[in-house]
Amino acid sequence: MSTIQGTTELGPTTAKRQVYSPLETYWNAFQEWRKRERRRTELCRLTDNELMDIGITRGEIDYVASNHSISPDPLRWMSDIGTLR
């Protein structure tokens, strides 16, 4: 008969088990769709002059709203390309 002295703890190297969940996939897609629609609605509410100020046209709203890498904030664009000091 043997006894174990002490406890064994699983550290941060233990990976979580991923479980495929179609419901979670649909939920995440729905949440992304909602975010795009919110962005599109906010941009559509701007006047043509306000859109011109941030460097987009009314025809580009759907494209800008659906791409995460594009920010409607021109200061962010300028800092990303290094023109803002």
GROMACS .gro file of N, CA, C and O in nm:
model
  340
    1MET      N    1   0.084  -0.116   0.000
    1MET     CA    2   0.000   0.000   0.000
    1MET      C    3   0.089   0.123   0.000
    1MET      O    4   0.185   0.130   0.074
    2SER      N    5   0.052   0.219  -0.085
    2SER     CA    6   0.134   0.340  -0.090
    2SER      C    7   0.045   0.461  -0.065
    2SER      O    8  -0.074   0.460  -0.093
    3THR      N    9   0.106   0.562  -0.013
    3THR     CA   10   0.035   0.688   0.009
    3THR      C   11   0.105   0.798  -0.067
    3THR      O   12   0.227   0.794  -0.087
    4ILE      N   13   0.029   0.893  -0.113
    4ILE     CA   14   0.085   1.005  -0.186
    4ILE      C   15   0.093   1.123  -0.092
    4ILE      O   16  -0.006   1.163  -0.032
    5GLN      N   17   0.213   1.175  -0.077
    5GLN     CA   18   0.234   1.291   0.010
    5GLN      C   19   0.232   1.417  -0.076
    5GLN      O   20   0.304   1.427  -0.174
    6GLY      N   21   0.147   1.512  -0.043
    6GLY     CA   22   0.141   1.638  -0.118
    6GLY      C   23   0.033   1.634  -0.224
    6GLY      O   24  -0.033   1.534  -0.247
    7THR      N   25   0.018   1.745  -0.288
    7THR     CA   26  -0.084   1.756  -0.392
    7THR      C   27  -0.018   1.792  -0.524
    7THR      O   28   0.089   1.850  -0.529
    8THR      N   29  -0.084   1.759  -0.628
    8THR     CA   30  -0.036   1.794  -0.762
    8THR      C   31  -0.133   1.896  -0.820
    8THR      O   32  -0.253   1.870  -0.830
    9GLU      N   33  -0.078   2.011  -0.855
    9GLU     CA   34  -0.163   2.115  -0.914
    9GLU      C   35  -0.128   2.130  -1.061
    9GLU      O   36  -0.012   2.124  -1.099
   10LEU      N   37  -0.230   2.149  -1.141
   10LEU     CA   38  -0.207   2.172  -1.282
   10LEU      C   39  -0.179   2.320  -1.303
   10LEU      O   40  -0.254   2.406  -1.259
   11GLY      N   41  -0.067   2.347  -1.365
   11GLY     CA   42  -0.026   2.486  -1.386
   11GLY      C   43  -0.083   2.544  -1.514
   11GLY      O   44  -0.168   2.485  -1.579
   12PRO      N   45  -0.032   2.660  -1.550
   12PRO     CA   46  -0.083   2.730  -1.668
   12PRO      C   47  -0.050   2.660  -1.799
   12PRO      O   48  -0.102   2.696  -1.903
   13THR      N   49   0.034   2.558  -1.798
   13THR     CA   50   0.067   2.487  -1.921
   13THR      C   51  -0.043   2.392  -1.964
   13THR      O   52  -0.040   2.338  -2.073
   14THR      N   53  -0.141   2.370  -1.879
   14THR     CA   54  -0.250   2.282  -1.913
   14THR      C   55  -0.342   2.353  -2.012
   14THR      O   56  -0.392   2.461  -1.984
   15ALA      N   57  -0.364   2.292  -2.126
   15ALA     CA   58  -0.448   2.354  -2.229
   15ALA      C   59  -0.594   2.324  -2.201
   15ALA      O   60  -0.630   2.217  -2.154
   16LYS      N   61  -0.677   2.422  -2.233
   16LYS     CA   62  -0.821   2.399  -2.220
   16LYS      C   63  -0.869   2.314  -2.337
   16LYS      O   64  -0.822   2.329  -2.449
   17ARG      N   65  -0.961   2.231  -2.312
   17ARG     CA   66  -1.017   2.147  -2.416
   17ARG      C   67  -1.121   2.227  -2.493
   17ARG      O   68  -1.215   2.280  -2.434
   18GLN      N   69  -1.102   2.236  -2.622
   18GLN     CA   70  -1.197   2.309  -2.706
   18GLN      C   71  -1.309   2.214  -2.747
   18GLN      O   72  -1.282   2.104  -2.795
   19VAL      N   73  -1.429   2.257  -2.730
   19VAL     CA   74  -1.544   2.179  -2.769
   19VAL      C   75  -1.615   2.255  -2.880
   19VAL      O   76  -1.646   2.373  -2.865
   20TYR      N   77  -1.636   2.190  -2.994
   20TYR     CA   78  -1.704   2.253  -3.106
   20TYR      C   79  -1.851   2.271  -3.072
   20TYR      O   80  -1.919   2.177  -3.035
   21SER      N   81  -1.896   2.392  -3.085
   21SER     CA   82  -2.035   2.420  -3.056
   21SER      C   83  -2.095   2.501  -3.171
   21SER      O   84  -2.062   2.618  -3.188
   22PRO      N   85  -2.182   2.439  -3.249
   22PRO     CA   86  -2.245   2.514  -3.359
   22PRO      C   87  -2.325   2.634  -3.307
   22PRO      O   88  -2.327   2.739  -3.370
   23LEU      N   89  -2.385   2.620  -3.191
   23LEU     CA   90  -2.462   2.731  -3.135
   23LEU      C   91  -2.370   2.849  -3.105
   23LEU      O   92  -2.405   2.964  -3.134
   24GLU      N   93  -2.252   2.822  -3.052
   24GLU     CA   94  -2.157   2.929  -3.023
   24GLU      C   95  -2.110   2.996  -3.152
   24GLU      O   96  -2.095   3.118  -3.159
   25THR      N   97  -2.089   2.916  -3.256
   25THR     CA   98  -2.048   2.970  -3.386
   25THR      C   99  -2.155   3.063  -3.440
   25THR      O  100  -2.125   3.174  -3.487
   26TYR      N  101  -2.279   3.021  -3.436
   26TYR     CA  102  -2.390   3.106  -3.483
   26TYR      C  103  -2.403   3.231  -3.398
   26TYR      O  104  -2.429   3.339  -3.449
   27TRP      N  105  -2.387   3.217  -3.268
   27TRP     CA  106  -2.398   3.332  -3.177
   27TRP      C  107  -2.289   3.435  -3.208
   27TRP      O  108  -2.316   3.554  -3.215
   28ASN      N  109  -2.166   3.388  -3.227
   28ASN     CA  110  -2.056   3.480  -3.259
   28ASN      C  111  -2.079   3.549  -3.392
   28ASN      O  112  -2.053   3.669  -3.406
   29ALA      N  113  -2.130   3.475  -3.491
   29ALA     CA  114  -2.160   3.536  -3.621
   29ALA      C  115  -2.270   3.640  -3.607
   29ALA      O  116  -2.264   3.747  -3.668
   30PHE      N  117  -2.370   3.611  -3.526
   30PHE     CA  118  -2.479   3.706  -3.503
   30PHE      C  119  -2.427   3.833  -3.436
   30PHE      O  120  -2.462   3.944  -3.474
   31GLN      N  121  -2.338   3.817  -3.337
   31GLN     CA  122  -2.281   3.932  -3.268
   31GLN      C  123  -2.199   4.018  -3.364
   31GLN      O  124  -2.205   4.142  -3.359
   32GLU      N  125  -2.121   3.955  -3.452
   32GLU     CA  126  -2.043   4.030  -3.551
   32GLU      C  127  -2.135   4.106  -3.647
   32GLU      O  128  -2.107   4.219  -3.683
   33TRP      N  129  -2.243   4.042  -3.689
   33TRP     CA  130  -2.340   4.107  -3.777
   33TRP      C  131  -2.399   4.231  -3.708
   33TRP      O  132  -2.412   4.336  -3.771
   34ARG      N  133  -2.432   4.216  -3.580
   34ARG     CA  134  -2.487   4.330  -3.505
   34ARG      C  135  -2.388   4.446  -3.498
   34ARG      O  136  -2.424   4.562  -3.511
   35LYS      N  137  -2.260   4.415  -3.475
   35LYS     CA  138  -2.157   4.520  -3.469
   35LYS      C  139  -2.146   4.592  -3.604
   35LYS      O  140  -2.136   4.714  -3.608
   36ARG      N  141  -2.147   4.514  -3.713
   36ARG     CA  142  -2.141   4.575  -3.847
   36ARG      C  143  -2.260   4.666  -3.872
   36ARG      O  144  -2.247   4.776  -3.925
   37GLU      N  145  -2.377   4.620  -3.833
   37GLU     CA  146  -2.498   4.700  -3.854
   37GLU      C  147  -2.495   4.828  -3.771
   37GLU      O  148  -2.539   4.933  -3.817
   38ARG      N  149  -2.443   4.818  -3.648
   38ARG     CA  150  -2.431   4.938  -3.564
   38ARG      C  151  -2.336   5.039  -3.628
   38ARG      O  152  -2.365   5.158  -3.634
   39ARG      N  153  -2.219   4.990  -3.677
   39ARG     CA  154  -2.124   5.079  -3.744
   39ARG      C  155  -2.186   5.142  -3.867
   39ARG      O  156  -2.171   5.261  -3.892
   40ARG      N  157  -2.255   5.061  -3.947
   40ARG     CA  158  -2.317   5.111  -4.069
   40ARG      C  159  -2.422   5.217  -4.038
   40ARG      O  160  -2.428   5.323  -4.101
   41THR      N  161  -2.502   5.193  -3.936
   41THR     CA  162  -2.605   5.288  -3.895
   41THR      C  163  -2.544   5.419  -3.849
   41THR      O  164  -2.590   5.527  -3.887
   42GLU      N  165  -2.438   5.410  -3.769
   42GLU     CA  166  -2.372   5.532  -3.721
   42GLU      C  167  -2.314   5.613  -3.836
   42GLU      O  168  -2.325   5.735  -3.839
   43LEU      N  169  -2.253   5.543  -3.932
   43LEU     CA  170  -2.196   5.614  -4.047
   43LEU      C  171  -2.305   5.673  -4.137
   43LEU      O  172  -2.288   5.782  -4.192
   44CYS      N  173  -2.416   5.603  -4.152
   44CYS     CA  174  -2.525   5.654  -4.236
   44CYS      C  175  -2.589   5.779  -4.176
   44CYS      O  176  -2.644   5.861  -4.249
   45ARG      N  177  -2.582   5.793  -4.046
   45ARG     CA  178  -2.640   5.911  -3.980
   45ARG      C  179  -2.557   6.037  -4.001
   45ARG      O  180  -2.606   6.147  -3.979
   46LEU      N  181  -2.431   6.021  -4.043
   46LEU     CA  182  -2.345   6.137  -4.065
   46LEU      C  183  -2.384   6.209  -4.193
   46LEU      O  184  -2.434   6.147  -4.288
   47THR      N  185  -2.360   6.338  -4.196
   47THR     CA  186  -2.386   6.416  -4.318
   47THR      C  187  -2.272   6.391  -4.417
   47THR      O  188  -2.166   6.337  -4.381
   48ASP      N  189  -2.293   6.433  -4.543
   48ASP     CA  190  -2.188   6.416  -4.644
   48ASP      C  191  -2.061   6.491  -4.606
   48ASP      O  192  -1.951   6.443  -4.631
   49ASN      N  193  -2.077   6.608  -4.546
   49ASN     CA  194  -1.960   6.685  -4.504
   49ASN      C  195  -1.883   6.614  -4.392
   49ASN      O  196  -1.760   6.614  -4.390
   50GLU      N  197  -1.956   6.555  -4.297
   50GLU     CA  198  -1.890   6.481  -4.189
   50GLU      C  199  -1.817   6.358  -4.243
   50GLU      O  200  -1.707   6.326  -4.200
   51LEU      N  201  -1.880   6.290  -4.340
   51LEU     CA  202  -1.815   6.175  -4.402
   51LEU      C  203  -1.689   6.219  -4.476
   51LEU      O  204  -1.586   6.152  -4.471
   52MET      N  205  -1.697   6.333  -4.544
   52MET     CA  206  -1.581   6.385  -4.615
   52MET      C  207  -1.468   6.418  -4.516
   52MET      O  208  -1.351   6.396  -4.546
   53ASP      N  209  -1.505   6.468  -4.400
   53ASP     CA  210  -1.405   6.500  -4.298
   53ASP      C  211  -1.326   6.377  -4.253
   53ASP      O  212  -1.208   6.387  -4.222
   54ILE      N  213  -1.392   6.262  -4.246
   54ILE     CA  214  -1.321   6.141  -4.204
   54ILE      C  215  -1.267   6.063  -4.322
   54ILE      O  216  -1.207   5.957  -4.305
   55GLY      N  217  -1.287   6.114  -4.443
   55GLY     CA  218  -1.222   6.056  -4.559
   55GLY      C  219  -1.293   5.941  -4.627
   55GLY      O  220  -1.230   5.862  -4.694
   56ILE      N  221  -1.425   5.932  -4.610
   56ILE     CA  222  -1.499   5.828  -4.681
   56ILE      C  223  -1.619   5.891  -4.750
   56ILE      O  224  -1.662   6.001  -4.715
   57THR      N  225  -1.670   5.822  -4.850
   57THR     CA  226  -1.791   5.867  -4.919
   57THR      C  227  -1.907   5.780  -4.876
   57THR      O  228  -1.888   5.674  -4.814
   58ARG      N  229  -2.026   5.822  -4.911
   58ARG     CA  230  -2.145   5.746  -4.875
   58ARG      C  231  -2.142   5.606  -4.937
   58ARG      O  232  -2.189   5.509  -4.880
   59GLY      N  233  -2.082   5.595  -5.054
   59GLY     CA  234  -2.073   5.466  -5.121
   59GLY      C  235  -1.977   5.369  -5.056
   59GLY      O  236  -1.981   5.250  -5.082
   60GLU      N  237  -1.889   5.419  -4.971
   60GLU     CA  238  -1.791   5.333  -4.903
   60GLU      C  239  -1.835   5.288  -4.765
   60GLU      O  240  -1.764   5.213  -4.698
   61ILE      N  241  -1.952   5.330  -4.721
   61ILE     CA  242  -1.999   5.299  -4.586
   61ILE      C  243  -2.006   5.148  -4.562
   61ILE      O  244  -1.957   5.099  -4.460
   62ASP      N  245  -2.067   5.074  -4.653
   62ASP     CA  246  -2.078   4.929  -4.633
   62ASP      C  247  -1.942   4.863  -4.623
   62ASP      O  248  -1.921   4.774  -4.541
   63TYR      N  249  -1.847   4.907  -4.707
   63TYR     CA  250  -1.713   4.850  -4.704
   63TYR      C  251  -1.643   4.880  -4.572
   63TYR      O  252  -1.584   4.792  -4.510
   64VAL      N  253  -1.650   5.004  -4.529
   64VAL     CA  254  -1.584   5.044  -4.404
   64VAL      C  255  -1.648   4.973  -4.285
   64VAL      O  256  -1.579   4.927  -4.195
   65ALA      N  257  -1.779   4.961  -4.285
   65ALA     CA  258  -1.849   4.897  -4.172
   65ALA      C  259  -1.819   4.748  -4.163
   65ALA      O  260  -1.818   4.691  -4.055
   66SER      N  261  -1.791   4.684  -4.277
   66SER     CA  262  -1.771   4.539  -4.274
   66SER      C  263  -1.625   4.498  -4.257
   66SER      O  264  -1.597   4.381  -4.238
   67ASN      N  265  -1.532   4.593  -4.261
   67ASN     CA  266  -1.391   4.560  -4.244
   67ASN      C  267  -1.341   4.611  -4.111
   67ASN      O  268  -1.340   4.731  -4.085
   68HIS      N  269  -1.295   4.518  -4.026
   68HIS     CA  270  -1.249   4.553  -3.892
   68HIS      C  271  -1.121   4.636  -3.895
   68HIS      O  272  -1.095   4.713  -3.807
   69SER      N  273  -1.040   4.613  -3.998
   69SER     CA  274  -0.909   4.679  -4.001
   69SER      C  275  -0.919   4.826  -4.039
   69SER      O  276  -0.824   4.900  -4.025
   70ILE      N  277  -1.035   4.869  -4.087
   70ILE     CA  278  -1.053   5.008  -4.128
   70ILE      C  279  -1.127   5.082  -4.017
   70ILE      O  280  -1.235   5.043  -3.976
   71SER      N  281  -1.069   5.189  -3.971
   71SER     CA  282  -1.133   5.271  -3.869
   71SER      C  283  -1.190   5.395  -3.933
   71SER      O  284  -1.124   5.458  -4.014
   72PRO      N  285  -1.312   5.435  -3.898
   72PRO     CA  286  -1.366   5.560  -3.952
   72PRO      C  287  -1.302   5.683  -3.889
   72PRO      O  288  -1.341   5.794  -3.919
   73ASP      N  289  -1.203   5.663  -3.804
   73ASP     CA  290  -1.135   5.774  -3.737
   73ASP      C  291  -1.009   5.810  -3.816
   73ASP      O  292  -0.914   5.733  -3.819
   74PRO      N  293  -1.004   5.927  -3.881
   74PRO     CA  294  -0.887   5.961  -3.964
   74PRO      C  295  -0.760   5.976  -3.882
   74PRO      O  296  -0.651   5.951  -3.933
   75LEU      N  297  -0.768   6.014  -3.756
   75LEU     CA  298  -0.648   6.026  -3.674
   75LEU      C  299  -0.583   5.890  -3.654
   75LEU      O  300  -0.462   5.878  -3.651
   76ARG      N  301  -0.664   5.786  -3.646
   76ARG     CA  302  -0.609   5.651  -3.632
   76ARG      C  303  -0.542   5.609  -3.763
   76ARG      O  304  -0.437   5.548  -3.762
   77TRP      N  305  -0.604   5.643  -3.878
   77TRP     CA  306  -0.542   5.611  -4.007
   77TRP      C  307  -0.406   5.678  -4.017
   77TRP      O  308  -0.308   5.618  -4.057
   78MET      N  309  -0.401   5.807  -3.981
   78MET     CA  310  -0.278   5.882  -3.995
   78MET      C  311  -0.169   5.828  -3.903
   78MET      O  312  -0.054   5.820  -3.942
   79SER      N  313  -0.207   5.788  -3.782
   79SER     CA  314  -0.106   5.734  -3.691
   79SER      C  315  -0.060   5.597  -3.738
   79SER      O  316   0.055   5.561  -3.720
   80ASP      N  317  -0.149   5.519  -3.803
   80ASP     CA  318  -0.110   5.388  -3.854
   80ASP      C  319  -0.011   5.399  -3.967
   80ASP      O  320   0.079   5.318  -3.981
   81ILE      N  321  -0.024   5.502  -4.051
   81ILE     CA  322   0.067   5.515  -4.165
   81ILE      C  323   0.184   5.606  -4.135
   81ILE      O  324   0.270   5.628  -4.217
   82GLY      N  325   0.187   5.664  -4.015
   82GLY     CA  326   0.301   5.743  -3.972
   82GLY      C  327   0.300   5.887  -4.015
   82GLY      O  328   0.403   5.954  -4.010
   83THR      N  329   0.185   5.942  -4.058
   83THR     CA  330   0.182   6.081  -4.101
   83THR      C  331   0.147   6.174  -3.987
   83THR      O  332   0.161   6.295  -3.999
   84LEU      N  333   0.099   6.121  -3.877
   84LEU     CA  334   0.063   6.204  -3.762
   84LEU      C  335   0.179   6.202  -3.664
   84LEU      O  336   0.227   6.098  -3.624
   85ARG      N  337   0.226   6.316  -3.625
   85ARG     CA  338   0.341   6.323  -3.533
   85ARG      C  339   0.296   6.366  -3.396
   85ARG      O  340   0.224   6.443  -3.368
   0.00000   0.00000   0.00000
